[in-house]
XYZ file of C-alpha atoms in Angstrom:
667
model
C -13.198 -0.095 40.715
C -13.155 -3.817 41.450
C -11.618 -6.323 39.081
C -14.110 -8.443 37.117
C -14.205 -12.196 37.573
C -14.834 -15.014 35.142
C -12.292 -14.277 32.392
C -9.014 -16.013 31.518
C -5.511 -14.548 31.323
C -5.978 -12.626 28.059
C -6.982 -9.004 28.656
C -7.782 -6.717 25.725
C -7.879 -2.959 26.247
C -9.337 -0.845 23.435
C -9.457 2.939 23.002
C -11.689 4.418 20.307
C -13.301 7.719 19.441
C -16.808 6.577 18.547
C -19.224 3.858 19.579
C -18.987 1.985 16.281
C -15.240 2.192 15.575
C -14.420 -1.296 16.833
C -17.345 -2.765 14.890
C -16.153 -1.212 11.633
C -12.372 -1.317 11.925
C -11.483 -4.151 14.345
C -14.083 -6.843 13.800
C -14.031 -9.774 13.253
C -10.909 -9.838 15.477
C -12.856 -8.473 18.455
C -15.622 -11.037 17.900
C -13.083 -13.891 18.095
C -11.781 -12.718 21.474
C -15.231 -12.143 22.920
C -16.571 -15.531 21.851
C -13.470 -17.168 23.355
C -14.394 -15.669 26.731
C -11.531 -13.222 27.042
C -11.634 -10.101 29.174
C -12.343 -6.970 27.109
C -12.294 -3.365 28.336
C -13.376 -0.834 25.700
C -13.133 2.945 26.099
C -14.920 5.508 23.899
C -13.720 9.089 24.223
C -16.363 11.134 22.394
C -20.110 11.479 22.653
C -20.397 10.858 18.918
C -23.428 13.140 18.853
C -22.985 14.207 15.184
C -25.989 16.368 14.176
C -28.259 14.869 16.848
C -30.790 13.445 14.391
C -31.245 9.686 14.742
C -32.664 9.281 11.241
C -31.263 7.439 8.217
C -28.865 9.794 6.426
C -30.503 8.822 3.116
C -33.949 10.006 4.269
C -34.827 13.153 2.275
C -36.905 14.467 5.212
C -34.281 13.943 7.933
C -33.581 17.700 8.202
C -37.084 18.085 9.592
C -36.358 15.732 12.499
C -35.742 17.408 15.886
C -32.184 17.722 17.111
C -31.537 15.612 20.218
C -27.830 15.256 20.931
C -28.314 13.384 24.217
C -30.843 11.074 22.602
C -28.578 10.211 19.684
C -25.674 9.533 22.047
C -27.951 7.214 24.021
C -29.024 5.448 20.831
C -25.426 4.786 19.816
C -24.551 3.427 23.253
C -27.580 1.154 23.225
C -26.741 -0.071 19.743
C -23.179 -0.857 20.810
C -24.409 -2.734 23.883
C -26.712 -4.795 21.665
C -23.829 -5.650 19.332
C -21.552 -6.663 22.223
C -24.283 -8.758 23.840
C -24.795 -10.504 20.514
C -21.064 -11.245 20.211
C -20.672 -12.471 23.796
C -23.976 -14.200 24.538
C -25.861 -14.417 21.253
C -28.643 -12.295 22.789
C -28.897 -8.628 21.823
C -31.311 -8.001 24.711
C -29.000 -9.373 27.433
C -29.054 -6.998 30.428
C -26.278 -4.560 31.285
C -25.478 -2.786 34.537
C -24.828 0.907 34.038
C -23.078 3.007 36.656
C -20.977 6.143 37.133
C -17.328 5.663 38.085
C -14.720 8.206 39.115
C -11.554 7.267 37.229
C -9.338 9.931 38.829
C -10.363 12.842 41.050
C -12.632 15.116 39.075
C -12.967 12.802 36.052
C -16.025 10.568 35.863
C -17.105 8.128 33.169
C -20.039 5.850 32.675
C -19.354 2.120 32.874
C -21.509 -0.595 31.319
C -20.904 -4.272 32.018
C -22.801 -7.372 30.943
C -24.513 -8.917 33.949
C -23.914 -12.444 32.622
C -20.342 -11.631 31.530
C -18.968 -8.887 33.806
C -15.482 -9.270 32.318
C -16.830 -7.345 29.287
C -16.915 -3.639 30.154
C -17.514 -0.448 28.178
C -16.490 3.021 29.394
C -17.826 6.268 27.903
C -16.214 9.670 28.549
C -18.661 11.612 26.357
C -16.431 14.432 25.039
C -18.601 16.521 22.758
C -18.086 18.852 19.828
C -18.129 22.406 21.143
C -19.032 24.777 18.321
C -21.948 26.876 17.086
C -23.456 23.965 15.130
C -23.833 22.056 18.400
C -25.555 24.788 20.383
C -22.568 26.681 21.759
C -22.201 30.477 21.541
C -20.484 31.605 18.362
C -17.925 33.578 20.373
C -16.907 30.569 22.481
C -13.658 28.892 21.365
C -14.287 25.668 19.487
C -13.204 22.385 21.047
C -12.810 19.047 19.336
C -10.798 16.014 20.343
C -7.963 16.958 17.993
C -7.725 20.510 19.386
C -7.772 19.151 22.933
C -4.842 16.907 22.011
C -2.690 19.559 20.343
C -3.396 22.263 22.924
C -5.560 24.639 20.905
C -8.421 23.915 23.313
C -7.753 23.998 27.050
C -10.849 21.996 27.972
C -13.642 20.151 26.229
C -17.154 19.713 27.631
C -18.849 16.356 27.975
C -22.378 15.352 27.086
C -24.669 13.185 29.189
C -26.600 10.562 27.257
C -30.373 10.611 27.678
C -30.303 7.701 30.139
C -27.023 8.547 31.821
C -26.362 7.716 35.474
C -23.868 10.593 35.672
C -25.083 13.627 37.602
C -23.653 16.518 35.611
C -21.479 17.295 32.573
C -17.770 17.958 32.961
C -15.137 20.037 31.213
C -12.055 17.862 30.704
C -8.535 18.950 29.874
C -5.875 17.034 27.973
C -4.271 15.800 31.205
C -7.649 14.651 32.504
C -8.152 12.364 29.510
C -4.612 10.979 29.639
C -4.633 10.282 33.375
C -8.058 8.645 33.095
C -6.706 6.317 30.407
C -3.623 5.565 32.513
C -5.909 4.591 35.392
C -7.944 2.324 33.123
C -4.753 0.698 31.814
C -3.731 -0.016 35.399
C -7.202 -1.443 36.036
C -7.302 -3.662 32.926
C -3.633 -4.797 32.990
C -3.922 -5.590 29.287
C -1.992 -8.202 27.375
C -3.126 -6.476 24.160
C -3.953 -2.836 23.392
C -5.938 -1.917 20.266
C -6.632 1.567 18.969
C -6.719 3.543 15.728
C -3.979 4.865 13.416
C -1.982 7.781 14.903
C -0.471 8.765 11.528
C -2.884 7.955 8.690
C -2.007 8.195 5.029
C -3.126 11.331 3.225
C -6.036 11.204 0.813
C -4.830 14.207 -1.176
C -2.142 16.856 -1.006
C -1.309 20.127 -2.695
C 0.982 22.971 -1.706
C -1.850 25.463 -1.199
C -4.292 23.406 0.869
C -1.817 21.001 2.442
C -2.713 17.484 3.536
C -6.214 16.036 3.500
C -6.181 12.988 5.761
C -7.727 9.686 4.721
C -9.158 9.255 8.223
C -11.424 10.992 10.722
C -9.543 13.515 12.875
C -11.111 12.042 16.033
C -9.636 8.618 15.182
C -6.167 10.116 14.861
C -6.388 12.092 18.104
C -7.711 9.055 19.967
C -4.719 6.971 18.902
C -2.381 9.692 20.142
C -4.132 9.906 23.508
C -3.871 6.115 23.767
C -0.150 6.108 22.953
C 0.644 8.804 25.516
C -1.347 6.963 28.181
C 0.504 3.748 27.306
C 3.860 5.531 27.551
C 3.058 6.732 31.065
C 1.682 3.333 32.065
C 4.925 1.683 30.955
C 7.179 4.254 32.629
C 5.289 3.607 35.877
C 6.145 -0.107 35.637
C 2.980 -1.336 33.929
C 2.974 -4.599 32.005
C 3.866 -4.024 28.318
C 1.087 -5.277 26.023
C 1.114 -6.200 22.369
C -0.110 -3.072 20.578
C -2.135 -2.938 17.367
C -3.161 0.195 15.464
C -6.031 -0.307 13.015
C -6.536 1.540 9.743
C -9.754 3.581 9.601
C -11.427 5.190 6.611
C -8.255 4.620 4.585
C -9.322 0.980 4.143
C -11.454 2.063 1.220
C -8.337 2.909 -0.823
C -6.969 -0.654 -0.863
C -8.060 -4.132 -1.985
C -10.482 -5.576 0.569
C -8.855 -8.274 2.682
C -11.854 -9.970 4.315
C -13.525 -13.087 2.980
C -17.232 -13.035 2.226
C -17.884 -14.929 5.466
C -15.870 -12.524 7.608
C -17.386 -9.488 5.938
C -20.911 -10.881 6.392
C -20.172 -11.419 10.092
C -18.877 -7.875 10.469
C -21.870 -6.408 8.625
C -24.376 -8.420 10.682
C -22.971 -6.929 13.890
C -22.998 -3.393 12.485
C -26.647 -4.050 11.554
C -27.375 -4.967 15.180
C -25.749 -1.715 16.280
C -27.760 0.226 13.691
C -31.066 -1.420 14.600
C -31.212 -2.879 11.087
C -31.249 -6.536 12.150
C -35.037 -6.880 12.042
C -35.640 -6.792 15.787
C -38.652 -5.038 17.279
C -37.431 -1.753 18.703
C -38.618 -1.649 22.300
C -37.546 1.874 23.207
C -36.908 5.295 21.730
C -33.124 5.014 21.421
C -32.562 1.453 20.228
C -29.628 1.948 17.845
C -27.794 4.203 15.424
C -30.560 4.713 12.891
C -28.415 7.136 10.869
C -26.835 4.042 9.278
C -30.120 2.327 8.519
C -29.461 -0.760 6.413
C -26.717 1.053 4.506
C -23.697 -0.051 6.542
C -22.271 -1.853 3.515
C -22.186 1.386 1.508
C -19.211 2.463 3.604
C -16.456 0.573 1.853
C -14.007 1.127 4.688
C -15.735 -1.730 6.520
C -14.710 -4.234 3.847
C -11.289 -4.730 5.435
C -9.663 -5.092 8.833
C -6.121 -3.858 8.372
C -3.201 -3.059 10.655
C -1.497 0.302 10.182
C 1.833 -1.375 11.001
C 1.444 -4.868 9.483
C 3.899 -7.265 11.067
C 6.038 -9.323 8.700
C 7.040 -12.961 9.029
C 10.795 -12.717 9.602
C 10.887 -12.182 13.345
C 12.109 -15.714 14.216
C 15.859 -16.147 13.663
C 18.490 -18.825 14.301
C 21.511 -17.342 16.015
C 25.159 -18.253 15.463
C 25.015 -20.511 18.540
C 22.115 -22.471 17.018
C 19.465 -21.141 19.366
C 16.300 -19.580 17.967
C 15.377 -16.031 18.941
C 11.949 -14.430 18.442
C 11.566 -10.641 18.312
C 8.571 -8.351 18.777
C 7.614 -4.960 20.182
C 5.958 -5.165 23.601
C 4.531 -1.850 24.722
C 7.034 0.469 23.050
C 10.223 -1.606 23.464
C 11.820 -4.382 21.442
C 11.605 -7.756 23.192
C 13.310 -11.088 22.556
C 12.508 -14.666 23.540
C 15.460 -17.087 23.213
C 15.744 -20.875 23.172
C 17.291 -22.223 26.348
C 19.571 -24.487 24.284
C 19.998 -25.127 20.570
C 17.159 -27.372 19.430
C 15.859 -27.722 22.994
C 12.297 -26.797 22.149
C 11.953 -24.401 25.095
C 12.130 -20.611 25.141
C 12.749 -18.131 27.915
C 11.832 -14.458 28.049
C 10.737 -11.959 27.073
C 13.793 -9.811 27.628
C 13.111 -6.141 26.961
C 15.905 -4.461 25.001
C 16.993 -0.879 25.805
C 15.185 2.081 24.266
C 11.521 2.999 23.939
C 8.970 4.938 21.896
C 8.843 2.253 19.179
C 5.796 1.714 17.042
C 4.586 -1.921 16.993
C 6.723 -3.293 14.147
C 10.165 -4.854 13.717
C 11.980 -6.321 10.745
C 14.883 -8.655 11.493
C 17.814 -8.743 9.068
C 20.543 -11.336 9.866
C 24.110 -10.359 9.089
C 27.126 -12.468 8.063
C 28.352 -12.886 11.656
C 25.139 -14.415 12.978
C 24.010 -11.177 14.573
C 20.903 -9.292 13.535
C 19.837 -5.788 12.637
C 16.480 -4.890 14.192
C 14.814 -2.202 12.088
C 11.679 -0.370 13.142
C 9.968 2.996 13.576
C 10.371 5.359 16.518
C 7.679 7.953 17.240
C 8.630 10.903 19.444
C 5.815 13.156 20.607
C 6.490 16.887 20.542
C 4.639 20.039 21.530
C 1.405 21.258 19.924
C 0.542 17.844 18.508
C 3.793 17.425 16.593
C 5.083 13.865 16.161
C 8.460 12.949 14.693
C 8.586 9.476 13.151
C 11.939 8.067 12.102
C 13.373 4.778 10.897
C 15.713 3.261 13.500
C 17.977 0.243 13.717
C 19.621 -1.682 16.537
C 22.385 -4.233 16.041
C 22.451 -7.297 18.321
C 25.695 -9.218 18.603
C 25.689 -12.897 17.672
C 27.318 -14.640 20.633
C 26.796 -12.393 23.657
C 23.432 -10.881 22.743
C 24.739 -7.426 23.591
C 23.229 -4.557 21.630
C 24.225 -1.196 20.287
C 21.847 1.699 21.046
C 19.083 2.479 18.589
C 20.457 4.519 15.688
C 18.276 6.909 13.723
C 18.261 6.440 9.963
C 16.034 9.479 9.541
C 13.008 9.664 7.313
C 12.694 9.520 3.512
C 10.810 12.850 3.517
C 13.041 14.661 5.999
C 14.263 17.067 3.311
C 10.768 18.619 3.216
C 11.104 19.669 6.899
C 7.393 18.874 7.204
C 6.672 16.560 10.122
C 3.150 15.969 8.826
C 4.580 14.378 5.702
C 7.264 12.472 7.585
C 4.771 10.882 10.000
C 3.196 8.858 7.165
C 6.324 6.747 6.583
C 5.622 3.052 6.111
C 7.070 0.054 7.917
C 10.645 -0.807 6.895
C 11.935 -3.890 5.113
C 15.627 -4.649 5.595
C 18.239 -7.008 4.153
C 22.024 -7.391 4.413
C 24.016 -7.753 1.173
C 26.992 -10.133 0.671
C 29.416 -7.442 1.828
C 27.590 -7.155 5.154
C 25.919 -3.824 4.388
C 22.349 -3.108 5.467
C 19.710 -1.972 2.927
C 16.449 -0.462 4.219
C 13.287 0.131 2.137
C 10.161 2.058 3.195
C 7.019 3.542 1.699
C 7.337 7.338 1.478
C 4.838 10.222 1.523
C 4.441 9.998 -2.272
C 3.211 6.399 -1.675
C 6.208 5.107 -3.583
C 9.359 3.460 -2.234
C 12.564 4.964 -0.847
C 15.761 3.200 0.167
C 18.848 3.901 2.204
C 21.904 1.629 2.297
C 25.033 1.198 4.307
C 28.499 1.630 2.776
C 32.034 1.454 4.242
C 31.784 5.236 4.706
C 28.364 5.139 6.406
C 24.801 5.365 5.191
C 23.900 6.952 1.877
C 21.171 9.575 1.656
C 17.604 8.422 1.095
C 16.941 7.571 -2.552
C 13.464 7.463 -4.146
C 12.973 4.329 -6.254
C 9.577 5.310 -7.673
C 6.402 3.256 -7.612
C 2.805 4.375 -7.121
C 0.204 3.650 -4.451
C 2.230 1.018 -2.661
C 0.541 -1.017 0.035
C 2.500 -0.884 3.281
C 3.911 -4.396 2.918
C 7.415 -4.380 1.457
C 9.484 -7.589 1.634
C 13.080 -8.349 0.715
C 15.119 -11.429 -0.157
C 18.825 -11.989 -0.752
C 19.049 -14.486 -3.580
C 21.719 -17.186 -3.690
C 23.397 -15.151 -6.461
C 24.041 -12.323 -3.989
C 21.497 -10.008 -5.598
C 18.647 -8.379 -3.673
C 14.991 -8.451 -4.687
C 12.426 -6.183 -3.034
C 8.756 -7.072 -3.512
C 5.698 -4.904 -2.958
C 2.007 -4.722 -3.779
C 0.016 -1.720 -4.908
C -3.596 -1.028 -5.816
C -3.424 -3.163 -8.953
C -1.010 -6.017 -8.301
C 2.513 -6.997 -7.348
C 5.796 -5.344 -8.288
C 9.479 -6.086 -7.826
C 12.657 -4.057 -7.638
C 15.650 -6.230 -8.474
C 19.381 -5.930 -8.858
C 20.669 -7.132 -12.206
C 24.174 -7.335 -10.722
C 25.501 -7.798 -7.195
C 25.676 -4.354 -5.511
C 24.061 -2.852 -8.618
C 21.164 -0.381 -8.877
C 17.561 -1.493 -8.509
C 15.316 -1.895 -11.533
C 11.530 -1.794 -11.246
C 9.560 -4.705 -12.715
C 5.920 -3.637 -12.627
C 2.673 -5.590 -12.999
C 4.125 -8.790 -11.545
C 0.878 -10.437 -10.467
C -1.719 -8.288 -12.252
C -3.619 -10.000 -15.028
C -2.894 -13.546 -13.896
C -6.020 -15.600 -14.692
C -8.163 -16.955 -11.861
C -6.874 -14.493 -9.276
C -7.873 -11.140 -7.859
C -5.424 -8.498 -6.668
C -3.141 -9.181 -3.704
C -4.629 -7.918 -0.434
C -1.369 -8.430 1.466
C 2.346 -8.288 0.847
C 4.235 -10.860 -1.192
C 6.314 -13.393 0.743
C 9.199 -14.486 -1.511
C 10.979 -17.843 -1.205
C 13.756 -19.033 -3.493
C 12.763 -22.496 -4.728
C 15.458 -23.016 -7.381
C 18.728 -21.574 -8.540
C 16.888 -18.937 -10.533
C 13.307 -19.348 -9.387
C 11.158 -17.655 -6.758
C 7.737 -18.503 -5.361
C 5.514 -15.711 -4.036
C 2.827 -16.279 -1.411
C 0.107 -13.719 -0.719
C -3.535 -13.157 0.233
C -6.166 -12.748 -2.448
C -8.513 -9.784 -2.508
C -12.080 -10.421 -1.274
C -11.280 -13.950 -0.083
C -8.130 -13.795 2.040
C -7.159 -17.138 0.499
C -3.469 -18.020 0.250
C -2.177 -17.857 -3.318
C 1.137 -18.961 -4.818
C 2.715 -17.452 -7.943
C 5.827 -19.198 -9.272
C 8.705 -18.099 -11.432
C 10.052 -20.194 -14.297
C 13.775 -21.061 -14.608
C 14.127 -18.506 -17.419
C 13.010 -15.703 -15.079
C 9.487 -15.262 -16.472
C 6.414 -15.919 -14.363
C 3.735 -18.569 -14.691
C 0.452 -17.499 -16.248
C -1.537 -19.222 -13.515
C -1.537 -19.123 -9.739
C -2.211 -21.847 -7.200
C -4.943 -21.483 -4.599
C -3.694 -23.061 -1.391
C -6.535 -22.469 1.076
C -10.321 -22.537 1.047
C -10.812 -20.134 3.931
C -9.557 -16.610 4.475
C -7.710 -14.743 7.165
C -5.581 -11.613 7.316
C -1.892 -10.839 7.551
C 1.225 -11.992 5.753
C 1.920 -15.635 4.909
C 5.095 -17.132 6.410
C 7.107 -19.524 4.242
C 10.312 -21.534 4.752
C 12.139 -23.892 2.396
C 13.587 -27.047 3.965
C 16.145 -28.560 1.577
C 17.981 -31.799 2.437
C 19.330 -34.758 0.429
C 16.078 -36.670 0.892
C 13.508 -33.850 0.656
C 12.767 -30.378 -0.688
C 9.792 -28.905 1.136
C 8.007 -25.637 1.777
C 6.462 -25.040 5.188
C 3.726 -22.376 5.212
C 2.002 -20.738 8.168
C -0.740 -18.144 8.312
C -3.388 -16.613 10.515
C -6.660 -18.254 9.543
C -10.172 -16.847 9.415
C -10.684 -17.496 13.136
C -7.359 -15.843 14.087
C -5.685 -19.216 14.705
C -2.260 -20.334 13.427
C -2.604 -22.715 10.470
C 0.327 -24.708 9.055
C 0.861 -26.866 5.965
C 3.744 -28.487 4.084
C 4.169 -28.516 0.289
C 6.732 -29.849 -2.130
C 9.040 -27.047 -3.251
C 8.605 -27.982 -6.916
C 4.855 -27.298 -6.783
C 3.833 -30.776 -7.942
C 1.375 -31.447 -5.127
C -1.631 -33.360 -6.375
C -4.283 -31.687 -4.241
C -4.950 -28.547 -2.271
C -3.055 -28.870 1.010
C -4.541 -29.619 4.392
C -3.872 -27.040 7.098
C -3.248 -28.067 10.696
C -4.686 -25.509 13.140
C -4.359 -24.769 16.814
C -6.734 -22.957 19.156
C -4.587 -19.901 19.863
C -5.958 -16.399 19.407
C -2.966 -14.912 17.635
C -1.971 -11.388 16.686
C -0.115 -10.249 13.587
C 1.557 -12.821 11.340
C 3.379 -16.061 12.218
C 7.059 -16.793 11.591
C 8.977 -19.973 10.675
C 12.632 -20.935 11.092
C 14.670 -24.132 11.020
C 16.205 -25.127 14.338
C 19.719 -26.460 14.910
C 18.579 -29.974 13.892
C 16.869 -28.858 10.690
C 13.324 -29.070 12.029
C 10.763 -26.406 11.207
C 9.615 -24.284 14.154
C 6.454 -22.199 13.744
C 5.926 -19.282 16.122
C 2.982 -16.979 16.766
C 2.328 -14.153 19.199
C -0.883 -14.629 21.139
C -3.252 -11.939 22.299
C -2.319 -13.209 25.777
C 1.027 -11.453 25.208
C 2.958 -14.723 25.099
C 5.110 -16.438 22.488
C 3.562 -19.669 21.212
C 5.466 -22.209 19.152
C 5.360 -25.732 17.723
C 8.205 -27.807 16.317
C 8.441 -30.618 13.789
C 8.905 -33.901 15.625
C 11.489 -34.998 13.068
C 13.320 -33.365 10.168
C 11.751 -35.453 7.439
C 8.917 -35.229 4.889
C 5.497 -35.653 6.435
C 6.686 -35.136 9.989
C 3.929 -33.469 11.980
C 4.296 -30.555 14.337
C 4.526 -31.439 17.979
C 2.325 -29.871 20.654
C 2.115 -26.090 20.887
C 3.862 -24.505 23.854
C 3.914 -20.989 25.288
C 6.307 -18.699 27.137
């Protein structure tokens, strides 16, 4: 395969099960990259043939329609091409070239590329459901994507779409799929890899029936194929991309995080795919008519949510005054470091030892100027088993040397059930005044568990309670030496707090719920201490994505109103930093805006701003959430990770009120 021309340095590689997964679970993020002209390579593993009837699922007569698996597969591919052409060129009828390609010996796929934008390419493997309901003999072993992954099925047949350029179906094994994906990774050389959730939250559980997943089994298997292909790509010396896993059907369980504008954009593109955009259908297979105009009924499309939502504390000032930025590239921790304290230039990334990390890190500074890096490690076992554990690495302050990753186990390890353990949430970490690390995670019961360091070692995992926690825990060490841990659930915000230094944690429920003029939080709470006994919480509002601020009074109670700080939406956590000096007391905020750009504003810490703040924006397509830290000269530095795989940053020109950020730079 030849490399496409006409795209810039950003290269997105996506792996999905079905031809509408990226439209439902990734957009509008995908739309932003396509309209910016970036290279996109999308791979779809299954035929998605369903019951073979391309008729609205709400039609009472649809059971009378003839079954045409190849025709329905063709319709879905055509609908996806129309949606992509609309995103890239604004013309659903823009022509595509369609051709067979041999990815590795014996494994062929069908490639589509836009003739006017050949850097946008779609690959279809066409793995089909092999069972009696899909025309296979009843005595033939069943094969689905999940059974191919875990070894219950040795091979899985493919389906040729009605208009396919491929000559004959194939029977692919697990290794065939993985090696094909490895080849495509080598071809795309991605700076970003997007796929689905490998370890989705359960929808229900009981001892007799076990776990009922919140997501489609094909989504889960696809993510695991993608991760194994990435692992092999990296071990062969491939470039490590930024990885993002997107939540699937589980979105419907949580407050929606898209604004009305972003949701309308997403729905309009699903309507193009479904042939429900009012166009005149020119051929027999012009879209996924099973959806009809009912795409909005599926509430899981109301959000675009990361399975491992990155926090905002990944930029840290070291003991030598230099700033260091941390992230996971591929499956390893990486660090970018200032060349000199306050110099305004970074070098890196330096990959730290150890692999198999999921794409999340929390950074907890210690008393010596070093940091604890806390994340999740996912080790793939036989027969589909995956062991997910909380891990930490300590990085020394002055030399930058590190200790090897240390396993802290899993809050559900006592159950000896890897299926329960795999659902563990992303960790939040903080170091107490004695220098001991505290780690908090969401557990299988969708509450919170903690484990803390003592002079004798780590305690056992302790359940703190809580119900239906969003995967967005945050911690803060107050100036009094006490730790607060904040979280959001289905109804609002909650806090666990220490009433005494080193004391037990007490749950304070319903922190944000019921505040007038505000919907539920659709993100985590970012806490900032703004007074000796006062906190300010920043979060995203449900259904708007707007940035909200909820303040605490000096007596410890909370205001009965919240401040709305932005008119537009966006997703991800809000970064906040207090800059306190004799002549000013400011809050610097940064967020990912509705067009996936970094947006920055400055407020007074006392909350007495007269008007809604203005946000300065920069044309970077960013991933995750931004971070803010003060440099050695007291100036705010805002950092963001771009989908080009680089660190981007901007620095205040002077450490004073009203000082603007200088130009954005990249490393």
